[in-house]
Steps between C-alpha positions, in 0.01 A plus 500: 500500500625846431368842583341707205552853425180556254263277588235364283140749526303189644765496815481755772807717524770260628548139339768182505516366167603131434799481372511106454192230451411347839355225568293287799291237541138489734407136474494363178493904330827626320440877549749703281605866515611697216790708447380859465215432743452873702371449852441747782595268805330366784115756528556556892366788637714797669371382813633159478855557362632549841376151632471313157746665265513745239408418143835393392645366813715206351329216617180593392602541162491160356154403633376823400626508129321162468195571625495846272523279234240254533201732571508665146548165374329228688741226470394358785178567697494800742489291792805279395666824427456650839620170651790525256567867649496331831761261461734678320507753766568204761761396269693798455484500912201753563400439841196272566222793630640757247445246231156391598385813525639615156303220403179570699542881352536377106204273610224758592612777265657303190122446306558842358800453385405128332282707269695665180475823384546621167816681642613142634380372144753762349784429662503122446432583142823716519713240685374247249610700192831531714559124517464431154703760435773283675370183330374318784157376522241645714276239531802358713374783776154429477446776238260387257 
């Protein structure tokens, strides 16, 4: 992941961009990342980044990138992707409580999210032009 200095319009005014593919698995799912894929770190509020962390505290990056990524493209179902959220935070040594309730949190407020706008629409349109471009194949990212 590497900061941006012009992020995409669909991203809010700071963004990691990923600089490599990644890649985990959530049961029998291969979820993929792109390269190129803008994200605007973990949505904590103000209030929390003293006890939880801020946005782009390092080890809330990896779950967070993922789980960016699969709500605009339903890979996986939302449920499986907030228990995918979940246990990459455990694994990249989030504490117990502050994982559960980042997990709780993307729970009750992540419906609104699920749902694509046309913005959300646009910008996976943009990335996909962007990975042809580099001759890979989006339908390997769950981009039809």
């Amino acid at each position: 992941l590497r900061p941006v200095d012009k992020p995409d319009a669909n991203k809010l005014e700071d963004a990691y961009e990923v600089a490599e593919d990644l890649e985990a698995m959530h049961g029998e799912a291969r979820v993929r990342v792109p390269k190129f894929f803008q994200y605007d770190g973990a949505s904590i509020p103000e209030i929390g980044w003293y006890t939880i962390g801020t946005p782009f505290t390092p080890r809330l990056m990896l779950a967070s990138v993922f789980h960016d990524w699969i709500y605009p493209t339903h890979q996986i179902p939302r449920a499986d992707a907030d228990e995918m959220f979940h246990l990459l935070l455990r694994r990249s040594g989030v504490p117990k409580d502050k994982a559960l309730a980042m997990k709780t949190a993307v729970d009750l407020f992540g419906a609104t999210y699920w749902k694509n706008d046309k913005d959300d629409i646009a910008y996976i349109k943009r990335l996909k032009d962007q990975i042809i471009q580099d001759g890979r194949n989006p339908a390997d990212y769950g981009i039809p």
